[in-house]
Short mmCIF file of C-alpha atoms in Angstrom, two decimals:
data_model
loop_
_atom_site.label_atom_id
_atom_site.label_comp_id
_atom_site.label_asym_id
_atom_site.label_seq_id
_atom_site.Cartn_x
_atom_site.Cartn_y
_atom_site.Cartn_z
CA UNK O 1 -45.90 0.63 -2.58
CA UNK O 2 -46.08 3.82 -0.57
CA UNK O 3 -46.87 3.49 3.12
CA UNK O 4 -47.61 6.29 5.57
CA UNK O 5 -46.77 5.12 9.05
CA UNK O 6 -48.36 7.04 11.93
CA UNK O 7 -47.24 6.10 15.44
CA UNK O 8 -48.79 7.77 18.48
CA UNK O 9 -46.67 8.09 21.58
CA UNK O 10 -47.30 10.96 23.99
CA UNK O 11 -45.28 13.09 21.49
CA UNK O 12 -46.40 14.64 18.16
CA UNK O 13 -47.26 12.29 15.30
CA UNK O 14 -44.26 11.05 13.32
CA UNK O 15 -44.76 10.51 9.61
CA UNK O 16 -42.41 8.48 7.42
CA UNK O 17 -42.73 7.59 3.77
CA UNK O 18 -41.07 4.53 2.30
CA UNK O 19 -41.64 1.92 -0.37
CA UNK O 20 -42.26 -1.81 -0.11
CA UNK O 21 -41.29 -4.52 -2.56
CA UNK O 22 -43.83 -7.02 -1.23
CA UNK O 23 -47.14 -5.43 -2.20
CA UNK O 24 -47.92 -4.17 -5.67
CA UNK O 25 -50.75 -1.69 -4.95
CA UNK O 26 -50.56 1.57 -2.99
CA UNK O 27 -52.24 1.71 0.37
CA UNK O 28 -52.28 3.78 3.51
CA UNK O 29 -51.56 2.08 6.81
CA UNK O 30 -52.27 3.92 10.03
CA UNK O 31 -50.69 2.39 13.10
CA UNK O 32 -51.77 3.37 16.61
CA UNK O 33 -48.94 2.20 18.81
CA UNK O 34 -50.94 2.60 21.99
CA UNK O 35 -53.56 0.24 20.61
CA UNK O 36 -52.32 -3.26 21.38
CA UNK O 37 -55.20 -4.78 19.44
CA UNK O 38 -53.53 -3.71 16.16
CA UNK O 39 -49.78 -4.36 16.54
CA UNK O 40 -47.49 -4.14 13.48
CA UNK O 41 -47.12 -7.37 11.57
CA UNK O 42 -43.78 -9.10 11.10
CA UNK O 43 -44.20 -8.83 7.32
CA UNK O 44 -44.72 -5.11 7.53
CA UNK O 45 -41.70 -4.52 9.82
CA UNK O 46 -39.51 -6.72 7.65
CA UNK O 47 -40.54 -4.73 4.57
CA UNK O 48 -39.93 -1.39 6.32
CA UNK O 49 -36.48 -2.43 7.55
CA UNK O 50 -35.51 -3.71 4.11
CA UNK O 51 -36.48 -0.36 2.62
CA UNK O 52 -34.12 1.52 4.93
CA UNK O 53 -31.35 -1.04 4.46
CA UNK O 54 -31.51 -0.36 0.71
CA UNK O 55 -31.82 3.41 1.11
CA UNK O 56 -29.13 6.08 1.12
CA UNK O 57 -30.01 6.99 4.73
CA UNK O 58 -30.28 3.73 6.66
CA UNK O 59 -29.98 5.55 9.99
CA UNK O 60 -33.60 6.76 9.55
CA UNK O 61 -34.67 3.15 10.02
CA UNK O 62 -33.58 3.19 13.66
CA UNK O 63 -37.00 4.63 14.57
CA UNK O 64 -38.47 1.23 13.65
CA UNK O 65 -36.30 -0.46 16.28
CA UNK O 66 -37.39 2.18 18.77
CA UNK O 67 -41.01 1.38 17.98
CA UNK O 68 -40.39 -2.35 18.36
CA UNK O 69 -38.89 -1.81 21.81
CA UNK O 70 -41.68 0.50 22.99
CA UNK O 71 -44.49 -1.79 21.84
CA UNK O 72 -42.85 -4.89 23.30
CA UNK O 73 -42.96 -6.63 19.95
CA UNK O 74 -40.93 -9.87 19.94
CA UNK O 75 -38.90 -9.82 16.72
CA UNK O 76 -38.39 -13.09 14.91
CA UNK O 77 -35.05 -14.22 13.49
CA UNK O 78 -35.63 -12.53 10.14
CA UNK O 79 -36.38 -9.13 11.71
CA UNK O 80 -33.45 -9.46 14.13
CA UNK O 81 -31.07 -10.13 11.24
CA UNK O 82 -32.43 -7.12 9.35
CA UNK O 83 -31.96 -4.94 12.42
CA UNK O 84 -28.42 -6.28 12.63
CA UNK O 85 -27.75 -5.41 8.96
CA UNK O 86 -29.33 -1.96 9.45
CA UNK O 87 -26.98 -1.08 12.32
CA UNK O 88 -23.95 -2.40 10.45
CA UNK O 89 -24.87 -0.15 7.51
CA UNK O 90 -25.22 2.73 9.99
CA UNK O 91 -21.72 1.86 11.29
CA UNK O 92 -23.12 1.32 14.78
CA UNK O 93 -21.39 -1.96 15.62
CA UNK O 94 -22.17 -1.67 19.33
CA UNK O 95 -25.94 -1.61 18.65
CA UNK O 96 -25.56 -4.36 16.05
CA UNK O 97 -23.80 -6.53 18.64
CA UNK O 98 -26.55 -5.78 21.17
CA UNK O 99 -29.19 -7.00 18.69
CA UNK O 100 -27.05 -10.07 17.99
CA UNK O 101 -26.61 -10.91 21.69
CA UNK O 102 -30.36 -10.60 22.28
CA UNK O 103 -31.15 -13.27 19.68
CA UNK O 104 -32.19 -16.51 21.42
CA UNK O 105 -30.33 -18.67 18.89
CA UNK O 106 -28.12 -16.69 16.49
CA UNK O 107 -28.00 -18.34 13.09
CA UNK O 108 -24.92 -18.81 10.93
CA UNK O 109 -26.24 -16.02 8.73
CA UNK O 110 -26.47 -13.62 11.70
CA UNK O 111 -22.94 -14.58 12.79
CA UNK O 112 -21.64 -13.97 9.27
CA UNK O 113 -23.15 -10.50 9.10
CA UNK O 114 -21.66 -9.61 12.49
CA UNK O 115 -18.26 -11.04 11.56
CA UNK O 116 -18.35 -9.14 8.26
CA UNK O 117 -19.15 -5.91 10.11
CA UNK O 118 -16.18 -6.39 12.43
CA UNK O 119 -13.81 -7.21 9.57
CA UNK O 120 -14.81 -4.10 7.61
CA UNK O 121 -14.03 -2.01 10.69
CA UNK O 122 -10.67 -3.74 11.17
CA UNK O 123 -11.77 -5.33 14.46
CA UNK O 124 -9.98 -8.61 13.80
CA UNK O 125 -10.01 -10.12 17.28
CA UNK O 126 -13.73 -9.44 17.77
CA UNK O 127 -14.50 -11.19 14.49
CA UNK O 128 -12.35 -14.21 15.38
CA UNK O 129 -13.97 -14.49 18.82
CA UNK O 130 -17.34 -14.76 17.08
CA UNK O 131 -15.97 -17.49 14.82
CA UNK O 132 -14.81 -19.44 17.89
CA UNK O 133 -18.22 -18.97 19.49
CA UNK O 134 -19.88 -20.28 16.32
CA UNK O 135 -17.55 -23.29 16.23
CA UNK O 136 -18.42 -24.27 19.83
CA UNK O 137 -22.16 -23.95 19.21
CA UNK O 138 -24.41 -26.37 17.37
CA UNK O 139 -23.97 -24.28 14.21
CA UNK O 140 -21.15 -24.93 11.74
CA UNK O 141 -19.20 -22.23 9.87
CA UNK O 142 -19.91 -22.08 6.17
CA UNK O 143 -17.84 -20.91 3.21
CA UNK O 144 -18.67 -17.25 3.83
CA UNK O 145 -17.52 -17.53 7.45
CA UNK O 146 -14.18 -18.97 6.38
CA UNK O 147 -13.75 -16.33 3.68
CA UNK O 148 -14.30 -13.60 6.31
CA UNK O 149 -11.68 -15.19 8.58
CA UNK O 150 -9.24 -15.19 5.67
CA UNK O 151 -9.98 -11.54 4.99
CA UNK O 152 -9.46 -10.72 8.67
CA UNK O 153 -6.15 -12.58 8.73
CA UNK O 154 -4.73 -10.36 5.98
CA UNK O 155 -5.38 -7.11 7.87
CA UNK O 156 -2.14 -5.23 8.55
CA UNK O 157 -2.55 -5.50 12.33
CA UNK O 158 -2.76 -9.29 12.06
CA UNK O 159 -0.15 -10.13 9.41
CA UNK O 160 2.31 -11.51 12.00
CA UNK O 161 0.16 -14.62 12.48
CA UNK O 162 -1.66 -14.53 9.16
CA UNK O 163 0.45 -17.31 7.64
CA UNK O 164 -0.58 -19.89 10.20
CA UNK O 165 -4.18 -18.60 10.19
CA UNK O 166 -4.50 -19.18 6.44
CA UNK O 167 -3.25 -22.75 6.82
CA UNK O 168 -5.65 -23.42 9.72
CA UNK O 169 -8.62 -22.13 7.75
CA UNK O 170 -7.61 -24.19 4.74
CA UNK O 171 -7.39 -27.30 6.93
CA UNK O 172 -10.83 -26.62 8.43
CA UNK O 173 -12.33 -26.13 4.98
CA UNK O 174 -11.02 -29.54 3.90
CA UNK O 175 -12.13 -31.27 7.13
CA UNK O 176 -15.61 -29.77 7.25
CA UNK O 177 -16.35 -30.61 3.62
CA UNK O 178 -17.49 -27.03 2.96
CA UNK O 179 -18.40 -26.29 -0.63
CA UNK O 180 -15.54 -24.14 -1.95
CA UNK O 181 -16.90 -21.49 -4.27
CA UNK O 182 -15.01 -18.82 -6.20
CA UNK O 183 -15.23 -16.39 -3.30
CA UNK O 184 -13.58 -18.80 -0.84
CA UNK O 185 -10.99 -19.87 -3.42
CA UNK O 186 -10.08 -16.22 -3.94
CA UNK O 187 -9.82 -15.69 -0.18
CA UNK O 188 -7.42 -18.62 0.20
CA UNK O 189 -5.27 -17.49 -2.72
CA UNK O 190 -5.19 -13.90 -1.48
CA UNK O 191 -4.29 -15.00 2.06
CA UNK O 192 -1.39 -17.13 0.87
CA UNK O 193 -0.18 -14.41 -1.51
CA UNK O 194 -0.16 -11.72 1.18
CA UNK O 195 1.79 -13.95 3.55
CA UNK O 196 4.40 -14.76 0.91
CA UNK O 197 3.37 -18.40 0.31
CA UNK O 198 2.93 -18.14 -3.43
CA UNK O 199 3.54 -21.90 -3.79
CA UNK O 200 0.47 -22.70 -1.66
CA UNK O 201 -1.51 -20.00 -3.48
CA UNK O 202 -0.71 -21.64 -6.81
CA UNK O 203 -1.87 -25.06 -5.59
CA UNK O 204 -5.23 -23.62 -4.57
CA UNK O 205 -5.45 -21.68 -7.83
CA UNK O 206 -4.80 -24.81 -9.92
CA UNK O 207 -7.63 -26.63 -8.08
CA UNK O 208 -10.21 -24.11 -9.33
CA UNK O 209 -12.41 -25.47 -12.08
CA UNK O 210 -12.73 -22.02 -13.58
CA UNK O 211 -10.40 -19.21 -12.57
CA UNK O 212 -11.86 -15.74 -12.11
CA UNK O 213 -10.17 -12.45 -12.85
CA UNK O 214 -10.01 -11.39 -9.16
CA UNK O 215 -8.22 -14.55 -8.10
CA UNK O 216 -5.91 -14.37 -11.12
CA UNK O 217 -5.04 -10.77 -10.33
CA UNK O 218 -4.09 -11.73 -6.78
CA UNK O 219 -1.72 -14.51 -7.84
CA UNK O 220 -0.24 -12.33 -10.61
CA UNK O 221 0.57 -9.68 -7.99
CA UNK O 222 2.12 -12.38 -5.80
CA UNK O 223 4.37 -13.62 -8.59
CA UNK O 224 5.38 -10.07 -9.54
CA UNK O 225 6.26 -9.23 -5.93
CA UNK O 226 8.58 -12.24 -5.84
CA UNK O 227 10.13 -11.43 -9.21
CA UNK O 228 8.60 -14.47 -10.92
CA UNK O 229 7.67 -12.49 -14.02
CA UNK O 230 7.33 -15.49 -16.38
CA UNK O 231 4.82 -17.23 -14.07
CA UNK O 232 2.77 -14.04 -13.86
CA UNK O 233 2.82 -13.73 -17.65
CA UNK O 234 1.55 -17.29 -18.10
CA UNK O 235 -1.42 -16.64 -15.81
CA UNK O 236 -2.16 -13.35 -17.60
CA UNK O 237 -2.07 -14.90 -21.08
CA UNK O 238 -4.44 -17.73 -20.08
CA UNK O 239 -7.10 -15.31 -18.83
CA UNK O 240 -10.02 -15.20 -21.25
CA UNK O 241 -11.63 -12.13 -19.71
CA UNK O 242 -9.46 -9.30 -18.46
CA UNK O 243 -10.27 -6.07 -16.67
CA UNK O 244 -8.35 -2.90 -15.88
CA UNK O 245 -7.32 -4.23 -12.46
CA UNK O 246 -5.44 -7.23 -13.88
CA UNK O 247 -3.78 -4.94 -16.44
CA UNK O 248 -2.75 -2.70 -13.54
CA UNK O 249 -1.21 -5.69 -11.76
CA UNK O 250 0.93 -6.50 -14.80
CA UNK O 251 1.96 -2.88 -15.40
CA UNK O 252 2.83 -2.34 -11.75
CA UNK O 253 4.86 -5.55 -11.62
CA UNK O 254 6.79 -4.72 -14.78
CA UNK O 255 7.46 -1.13 -13.65
CA UNK O 256 9.52 -2.19 -10.63
CA UNK O 257 12.62 -3.21 -12.59
CA UNK O 258 14.64 -1.57 -15.35
CA UNK O 259 14.82 -4.95 -17.10
CA UNK O 260 11.04 -5.24 -17.42
CA UNK O 261 9.88 -1.62 -17.42
CA UNK O 262 9.62 -1.57 -21.24
CA UNK O 263 7.02 -4.32 -21.04
CA UNK O 264 4.97 -2.13 -18.70
CA UNK O 265 4.71 0.44 -21.50
CA UNK O 266 3.79 -2.28 -24.02
CA UNK O 267 1.00 -3.64 -21.80
CA UNK O 268 -0.22 -0.09 -21.19
CA UNK O 269 -0.49 0.49 -24.95
CA UNK O 270 -2.35 -2.83 -25.40
CA UNK O 271 -4.76 -1.83 -22.64
CA UNK O 272 -5.53 1.48 -24.37
CA UNK O 273 -6.10 -0.26 -27.70
CA UNK O 274 -8.72 -2.45 -26.02
CA UNK O 275 -10.50 0.71 -24.79
CA UNK O 276 -9.84 0.15 -21.09
CA UNK O 277 -9.89 3.43 -19.17
CA UNK O 278 -6.68 3.90 -17.12
CA UNK O 279 -7.18 4.40 -13.39
CA UNK O 280 -5.03 6.41 -11.01
CA UNK O 281 -3.11 3.20 -10.25
CA UNK O 282 -2.43 2.72 -13.97
CA UNK O 283 -0.96 6.21 -14.30
CA UNK O 284 1.11 5.85 -11.12
CA UNK O 285 2.69 2.63 -12.39
CA UNK O 286 3.33 3.79 -15.96
CA UNK O 287 4.87 7.05 -14.76
CA UNK O 288 7.07 4.92 -12.49
CA UNK O 289 8.13 2.84 -15.51
CA UNK O 290 9.02 6.00 -17.46
CA UNK O 291 10.96 7.19 -14.43
CA UNK O 292 13.05 4.03 -14.09
CA UNK O 293 13.72 4.01 -17.85
CA UNK O 294 14.38 7.76 -18.02
CA UNK O 295 11.93 7.70 -20.95
CA UNK O 296 11.40 11.45 -21.17
CA UNK O 297 9.29 11.62 -24.34
CA UNK O 298 7.02 8.73 -23.36
CA UNK O 299 6.56 10.38 -19.97
CA UNK O 300 5.43 13.57 -21.74
CA UNK O 301 2.84 11.60 -23.72
CA UNK O 302 1.56 9.98 -20.53
CA UNK O 303 1.25 13.41 -18.94
CA UNK O 304 -0.85 14.62 -21.89
CA UNK O 305 -3.17 11.62 -21.46
CA UNK O 306 -3.31 12.26 -17.72
CA UNK O 307 -4.30 15.90 -18.29
CA UNK O 308 -7.49 14.70 -20.00
CA UNK O 309 -8.63 12.88 -16.86
CA UNK O 310 -9.87 13.85 -13.42
CA UNK O 311 -6.70 12.42 -11.88
CA UNK O 312 -4.43 15.22 -13.13
CA UNK O 313 -5.11 17.41 -10.10
CA UNK O 314 -4.33 14.55 -7.70
CA UNK O 315 -1.32 15.28 -5.46
CA UNK O 316 0.07 11.77 -5.96
CA UNK O 317 0.10 12.23 -9.72
CA UNK O 318 1.86 15.58 -9.43
CA UNK O 319 4.53 14.10 -7.15
CA UNK O 320 5.01 11.15 -9.51
CA UNK O 321 5.44 13.45 -12.53
CA UNK O 322 7.96 15.61 -10.66
CA UNK O 323 9.96 12.53 -9.72
CA UNK O 324 9.81 11.17 -13.28
CA UNK O 325 10.95 14.40 -14.94
CA UNK O 326 13.71 14.88 -12.38
CA UNK O 327 15.06 11.37 -13.00
CA UNK O 328 14.93 12.03 -16.76
CA UNK O 329 17.00 15.19 -16.26
CA UNK O 330 14.08 17.47 -17.13
CA UNK O 331 14.28 19.59 -14.00
CA UNK O 332 12.56 22.55 -15.69
CA UNK O 333 9.57 20.38 -16.64
CA UNK O 334 9.50 19.04 -13.08
CA UNK O 335 9.39 22.59 -11.71
CA UNK O 336 6.57 23.51 -14.10
CA UNK O 337 4.51 20.60 -12.77
CA UNK O 338 5.39 21.62 -9.20
CA UNK O 339 4.35 25.25 -9.75
CA UNK O 340 1.08 24.23 -11.42
CA UNK O 341 -0.04 22.07 -8.48
CA UNK O 342 -3.04 23.59 -6.71
CA UNK O 343 -2.14 21.72 -3.55
CA UNK O 344 1.17 20.29 -2.36
CA UNK O 345 2.12 17.88 0.39
CA UNK O 346 5.41 16.71 1.87
CA UNK O 347 5.86 14.16 -0.94
CA UNK O 348 5.62 16.73 -3.74
CA UNK O 349 8.01 19.07 -1.91
CA UNK O 350 10.44 16.20 -1.29
CA UNK O 351 10.32 15.08 -4.94
CA UNK O 352 11.20 18.60 -6.11
CA UNK O 353 13.97 19.08 -3.52
CA UNK O 354 15.47 15.68 -4.35
CA UNK O 355 15.23 16.43 -8.08
CA UNK O 356 17.12 19.69 -7.73
CA UNK O 357 19.81 18.04 -5.61
CA UNK O 358 20.40 15.15 -8.01
CA UNK O 359 20.45 17.38 -11.10
CA UNK O 360 23.23 19.67 -9.91
CA UNK O 361 21.12 22.46 -8.41
CA UNK O 362 21.79 22.13 -4.65
CA UNK O 363 21.17 25.83 -3.96
CA UNK O 364 17.63 25.65 -5.38
CA UNK O 365 17.03 22.47 -3.38
CA UNK O 366 17.95 24.20 -0.12
CA UNK O 367 15.88 27.29 -0.98
CA UNK O 368 12.84 25.03 -1.44
CA UNK O 369 13.66 23.16 1.77
CA UNK O 370 13.54 26.44 3.71
CA UNK O 371 10.44 27.62 1.84
CA UNK O 372 8.42 24.49 2.64
CA UNK O 373 9.02 24.99 6.34
CA UNK O 374 8.68 28.76 6.64
CA UNK O 375 6.20 29.82 3.95
CA UNK O 376 4.13 26.66 3.54
CA UNK O 377 4.59 25.31 7.07
CA UNK O 378 4.92 21.77 5.78
CA UNK O 379 6.81 19.47 8.12
CA UNK O 380 9.62 17.55 6.36
CA UNK O 381 9.82 13.78 6.69
CA UNK O 382 12.87 11.50 6.85
CA UNK O 383 13.30 11.44 3.06
CA UNK O 384 13.08 15.24 2.87
CA UNK O 385 15.94 15.56 5.34
CA UNK O 386 17.94 12.99 3.40
CA UNK O 387 17.46 14.97 0.17
CA UNK O 388 18.45 18.23 1.88
CA UNK O 389 21.58 16.68 3.41
CA UNK O 390 22.53 15.20 0.04
CA UNK O 391 22.15 18.66 -1.55
CA UNK O 392 24.47 20.10 1.13
CA UNK O 393 26.99 17.37 0.29
CA UNK O 394 26.98 18.25 -3.41
CA UNK O 395 27.32 21.96 -2.63
CA UNK O 396 29.99 21.46 0.05
CA UNK O 397 27.89 23.32 2.64
CA UNK O 398 29.15 21.64 5.81
CA UNK O 399 27.73 24.09 8.37
CA UNK O 400 24.33 24.16 6.65
CA UNK O 401 24.27 20.37 6.61
CA UNK O 402 25.11 20.20 10.31
CA UNK O 403 22.32 22.66 11.11
CA UNK O 404 19.82 20.61 9.12
CA UNK O 405 20.96 17.36 10.75
CA UNK O 406 20.72 18.86 14.25
CA UNK O 407 17.25 20.26 13.51
CA UNK O 408 15.88 16.77 12.98
CA UNK O 409 15.88 16.04 16.70
CA UNK O 410 16.03 19.60 17.96
CA UNK O 411 13.06 21.03 16.02
CA UNK O 412 11.08 18.00 14.85
CA UNK O 413 11.85 15.27 17.45
CA UNK O 414 12.86 12.92 14.62
CA UNK O 415 15.62 10.50 15.52
CA UNK O 416 18.11 10.32 12.60
CA UNK O 417 18.35 6.97 10.83
CA UNK O 418 21.47 5.25 9.50
CA UNK O 419 20.91 6.85 6.10
CA UNK O 420 21.19 10.31 7.65
CA UNK O 421 24.39 9.41 9.51
CA UNK O 422 25.87 8.02 6.28
CA UNK O 423 24.89 11.24 4.49
CA UNK O 424 26.63 13.34 7.16
CA UNK O 425 29.80 11.24 6.95
CA UNK O 426 29.71 11.65 3.17
CA UNK O 427 29.17 15.43 3.54
CA UNK O 428 32.15 15.83 5.88
CA UNK O 429 34.30 13.47 3.83
CA UNK O 430 33.60 15.20 0.51
CA UNK O 431 34.65 18.50 2.11
CA UNK O 432 37.98 16.94 3.12
CA UNK O 433 37.20 16.92 6.86
CA UNK O 434 38.09 13.24 7.29
CA UNK O 435 39.04 13.55 10.94
CA UNK O 436 35.74 15.29 11.67
CA UNK O 437 33.92 12.58 9.74
CA UNK O 438 35.74 9.93 11.79
CA UNK O 439 34.85 11.64 15.09
CA UNK O 440 31.21 11.98 13.98
CA UNK O 441 31.12 8.26 13.16
CA UNK O 442 32.68 7.23 16.47
CA UNK O 443 30.21 9.37 18.47
CA UNK O 444 27.16 7.79 16.82
CA UNK O 445 24.62 6.56 19.41
CA UNK O 446 24.23 3.30 17.47
CA UNK O 447 26.79 0.98 15.93
CA UNK O 448 27.51 2.17 12.36
CA UNK O 449 26.28 -0.11 9.60
CA UNK O 450 28.05 -0.92 6.34
CA UNK O 451 26.52 2.10 4.56
CA UNK O 452 28.09 4.51 7.05
CA UNK O 453 31.50 2.82 6.73
CA UNK O 454 31.11 2.82 2.93
CA UNK O 455 30.58 6.59 2.98
CA UNK O 456 33.82 6.98 4.93
CA UNK O 457 35.64 4.61 2.58
CA UNK O 458 34.45 6.61 -0.43
CA UNK O 459 35.75 9.81 1.14
CA UNK O 460 39.10 8.15 1.91
CA UNK O 461 39.43 7.05 -1.72
CA UNK O 462 38.63 10.57 -2.87
CA UNK O 463 41.34 12.12 -0.69
CA UNK O 464 43.87 9.24 -0.76
CA UNK O 465 43.67 8.44 2.99
CA UNK O 466 45.01 4.85 2.96
CA UNK O 467 45.09 4.01 6.69
CA UNK O 468 41.55 5.14 7.39
CA UNK O 469 40.40 3.41 4.19
CA UNK O 470 41.83 0.12 5.50
CA UNK O 471 39.89 0.48 8.75
CA UNK O 472 36.63 1.34 6.95
CA UNK O 473 37.01 -1.52 4.46
CA UNK O 474 37.71 -4.08 7.21
CA UNK O 475 34.59 -2.96 9.10
CA UNK O 476 32.53 -3.39 5.92
CA UNK O 477 33.97 -6.89 5.39
CA UNK O 478 32.91 -7.82 8.95
CA UNK O 479 29.37 -6.47 8.59
CA UNK O 480 28.57 -7.45 5.00
CA UNK O 481 28.29 -11.21 4.63
CA UNK O 482 27.44 -11.02 0.92
CA UNK O 483 30.84 -9.52 0.13
CA UNK O 484 29.95 -5.99 -1.07
CA UNK O 485 32.30 -5.95 -4.09
CA UNK O 486 32.30 -2.14 -4.23
CA UNK O 487 34.20 -1.97 -0.92
CA UNK O 488 36.99 -4.20 -2.24
CA UNK O 489 37.22 -2.15 -5.44
CA UNK O 490 37.25 1.15 -3.53
CA UNK O 491 40.02 -0.09 -1.21
CA UNK O 492 42.00 -1.45 -4.16
CA UNK O 493 41.72 1.87 -6.04
CA UNK O 494 42.78 3.82 -2.95
CA UNK O 495 45.86 1.65 -2.51
CA UNK O 496 46.65 1.88 -6.24
CA UNK O 497 46.41 5.67 -6.15
CA UNK O 498 48.90 5.67 -3.27
CA UNK O 499 51.27 3.40 -5.25
CA UNK O 500 50.94 0.46 -2.83
CA UNK O 501 50.77 -2.24 -5.50
CA UNK O 502 51.64 -5.12 -3.18
CA UNK O 503 48.62 -4.26 -1.08
CA UNK O 504 46.50 -4.04 -4.23
CA UNK O 505 47.52 -7.62 -5.12
CA UNK O 506 46.63 -8.76 -1.59
CA UNK O 507 43.15 -7.26 -1.88
CA UNK O 508 42.57 -8.95 -5.26
CA UNK O 509 43.82 -12.29 -3.91
CA UNK O 510 41.48 -11.88 -0.94
CA UNK O 511 38.56 -11.35 -3.34
CA UNK O 512 39.42 -14.61 -5.12
CA UNK O 513 39.65 -16.53 -1.83
CA UNK O 514 36.29 -15.18 -0.61
CA UNK O 515 34.62 -15.65 -4.01
CA UNK O 516 33.81 -11.98 -4.39
CA UNK O 517 33.40 -10.81 -7.98
CA UNK O 518 32.44 -7.47 -9.40
CA UNK O 519 29.54 -7.39 -11.84
CA UNK O 520 30.22 -6.23 -15.37
CA UNK O 521 29.96 -2.46 -15.62
CA UNK O 522 27.28 -0.96 -17.87
CA UNK O 523 26.93 2.47 -19.38
CA UNK O 524 23.32 3.62 -19.69
CA UNK O 525 22.58 5.44 -22.93
CA UNK O 526 19.33 7.29 -23.61
CA UNK O 527 17.33 6.14 -26.65
CA UNK O 528 13.87 6.96 -28.00
CA UNK O 529 12.32 4.19 -25.91
CA UNK O 530 14.28 4.86 -22.73
CA UNK O 531 17.58 3.69 -21.27
CA UNK O 532 19.73 1.03 -22.91
CA UNK O 533 22.64 -0.62 -21.09
CA UNK O 534 25.92 -1.29 -22.94
CA UNK O 535 29.13 -2.86 -21.68
CA UNK O 536 32.66 -2.64 -23.05
CA UNK O 537 33.12 -4.46 -26.36
CA UNK O 538 29.40 -4.88 -27.02
CA UNK O 539 28.40 -4.30 -30.64
CA UNK O 540 25.47 -2.05 -31.37
#
């Protein structure tokens, strides 16, 4: 129904057109706001507010609130709640809270809308204060209230206490005999998953009479994050109805490890056969799987599929393709993707610089590093500096590496991390400047960690410096409780190269006493489906 609302203040007449779902016929309503004998009805105001709540421009409905205030109309609970919803949709939480506070007796529904508004804006403490207020009133929280608390507890700013919050909410749900629907079940599972309590999440999940795909996706992600691949697979196989999101959860989980990355490709193929459209998350995960497997040809096929979608121009996709091709050794393909990108950010620059450095092209890496700062005026991040320093190490450019390291604090006010110190020690050590590397390590503002000492030990092994290798190895043994077998092997090889066989025997005896063992070495060989690992004596 089309209404024409005419309100007379001392200003010009305001006309607004909107539809109503209550009446079926069209009529014209003229409202004189200075005529108190014909005030607007509650039904009419409720209908008008609902129209604007459902519209694309809810902010236009604020004129109705202005009219209510000027006429002195006393809104009932229904109208107050609709005003509250209107302001939340307009993202005016302050006005929404004002309407809420002016309600004589806020209902549970009004509290839920206000809590939901706060949670969506990330205002966790404000939402929890409202929950406390509701608990101390005559009203009792319902399932929606508890689900909003669970959602608030998983916000990043609140994760430090989220574990205990999830347990408290769960306890209150049990005590208050609230009807647990699928929404609340999903909230409990998601809360436990995000706080690392997958065991509690599974208990709640098993209590559901009928599992839904959202809840199943959450627990699958939880299992994958903990490396419990078989448990995730069991949940996935039991699902009767699947969507692209649950497929994404499986693909992403599989793509994190070289042992399971092949399965990510298999699930991706199954998903395509079932006519599910890949999302940007799907492509990101499957490109990651190709990257970890060094599956060059499969990566090319994925790129062709990606080119047919709207996601191809996305910066994240370009950076992922560059990283994938670089790890597959296809540095020319990586550069083609890089050059074709309409827009680049620090991640795409870093992927290309790192790719050049790791594929034996340190000069090109450093040219790009300079270009991103001078021509493109893109500020490097910590990983960019790490890639540039690594390139200097491979090229033996000590002075260039020192300049880059010093520019971190000098030009960008970025305090170097342990990885950067380790890279500098490696750079100096590779160049044969062991004494300079030692002095650099000693002058570090923080105590060196095992990675820094390992870089020195590696340099000592390379140049046969036995005494310094002993010192570095002993420091690693002190810092690394898990043993770090590579340090023992590096020290043993250094001593063997120097002909000190008695010392080699002592190191090997020490490994036996401490229970340190070196894992079996594998050689990775490229096949049509990616990388295959083979150890000595294994039959093909």
